[in-house]
Every structure is written in C-alpha cells, then in structure tokens.
Amino acid sequence: MRREDTGEGEQLSVDEAIRSAAAVGVPRIVQIGCTIPGARWAVDAAERYDALVAGVALHPNEAARLDPRELDDALAEIDRLAGASPRV
C-alpha cells in the first residue's frame, strides 16, 4: 500500500505503519472500523496482514445520522463483518 493524502495530511501506508510499530516492539495491531466503509477496510486489511486483527462496530455518532431502515441495514452489515473472518 502507498502513502495517502487524506486531506488531513500525509498518512503512513499500512506496510509503513506495521514496520514502525514492530520497530518499537509492537507486534500486533488492532484496526478498528467504526463506520461501514472503515469496518470493511479493517476486515480486508486484517486478512492481508498477519500483524493486524480487526474490530468492527458502528460508532454512535454514525448511527445517529442514519434513518431507522439505514440503521438496521448498517447493523446487519456490522454483524456480517464480525463473523466474516477469524481475524475479526
């Protein structure tokens, strides 16, 4: 993965972040996704990188922005992602 500019400044690539963590004695990282896109990304990244495990959730601030139908769908997706891999 490459460095990305998210509009909040340049971010480390996943490879760089894992290497930096390992260099200071952190062998495992828990990547939390608290939006649907973030949760999907966390699961995908945990599947690709042995040093990562994922946690998925819907942050209360995100949930409050959704209408009831969207909220039900979002929670169902979080539930699906939570069981998608033993790395979650």
Coordinates of C-alpha atoms in Angstrom, one line a residue:
M1 CA 0.0 0.0 0.0
R2 CA 1.1 3.5 -0.6
R3 CA 1.0 6.7 1.4
E4 CA -2.2 8.6 1.0
D5 CA -3.1 12.2 1.4
T6 CA -6.5 12.2 3.2
G7 CA -6.9 15.9 3.3
E8 CA -5.6 15.9 6.8
G9 CA -2.0 15.4 5.8
E10 CA 0.0 12.5 4.5
Q11 CA -0.7 9.2 6.1
L12 CA 1.6 6.2 6.5
S13 CA 0.9 3.2 4.3
V14 CA -0.2 0.0 6.1
D15 CA 3.2 -1.5 5.5
E16 CA 5.0 1.5 7.0
A17 CA 2.7 1.6 10.0
I18 CA 3.3 -2.1 10.7
R19 CA 7.1 -1.8 10.3
S20 CA 7.1 1.3 12.6
A21 CA 5.1 -0.5 15.2
A22 CA 7.3 -3.6 15.1
A23 CA 10.4 -1.4 15.4
V24 CA 9.3 -0.3 18.8
G25 CA 8.2 -3.7 20.0
V26 CA 4.5 -3.7 19.0
P27 CA 4.0 -7.0 17.1
R28 CA 0.2 -6.8 16.8
I29 CA -2.2 -4.0 15.8
V30 CA -6.0 -4.0 16.3
Q31 CA -7.5 -2.0 13.5
I32 CA -11.0 -0.7 14.4
G33 CA -13.6 0.1 11.8
C34 CA -16.4 2.2 13.3
T35 CA -18.2 3.1 10.0
I36 CA -19.3 0.7 7.4
P37 CA -16.5 1.6 4.9
G38 CA -14.0 1.6 7.8
A39 CA -15.2 -1.8 9.1
R40 CA -14.9 -3.3 5.6
W41 CA -11.4 -1.9 5.2
A42 CA -10.4 -3.2 8.6
V43 CA -11.6 -6.7 7.8
D44 CA -9.8 -6.6 4.4
A45 CA -6.6 -5.3 5.9
A46 CA -6.6 -8.0 8.7
E47 CA -7.0 -10.6 6.0
R48 CA -3.9 -9.3 4.1
Y49 CA -1.6 -8.5 7.0
D50 CA -0.6 -11.1 9.7
A51 CA 0.2 -8.3 12.2
L52 CA -3.3 -7.0 12.0
V53 CA -6.6 -8.1 13.6
A54 CA -9.8 -6.2 13.1
G55 CA -12.6 -4.9 15.3
V56 CA -15.9 -3.7 13.7
A57 CA -18.6 -1.5 15.1
L58 CA -20.9 1.3 14.3
H59 CA -19.9 4.4 16.2
P60 CA -22.9 6.1 18.0
N61 CA -22.2 9.3 16.1
E62 CA -22.6 7.4 12.8
A63 CA -25.7 5.6 14.0
A64 CA -27.4 8.8 14.9
R65 CA -27.1 10.1 11.3
L66 CA -29.0 7.2 9.8
D67 CA -32.7 6.7 9.5
P68 CA -34.2 3.6 11.1
R69 CA -34.0 1.5 7.9
E70 CA -30.4 2.5 7.1
L71 CA -29.5 1.8 10.7
D72 CA -30.9 -1.7 10.6
D73 CA -29.0 -2.4 7.4
A74 CA -25.8 -0.9 8.8
L75 CA -26.1 -3.0 12.0
A76 CA -26.7 -6.1 9.9
E77 CA -23.6 -5.4 7.8
I78 CA -21.5 -5.0 11.0
D79 CA -22.9 -8.3 12.3
R80 CA -22.0 -9.9 8.9
L81 CA -18.5 -8.4 9.0
A82 CA -18.0 -9.5 12.6
G83 CA -18.4 -13.1 11.5
A84 CA -16.6 -12.8 8.2
S85 CA -13.2 -13.9 9.3
P86 CA -11.4 -15.4 12.3
R87 CA -9.2 -12.3 12.2
V88 CA -12.1 -10.1 13.4

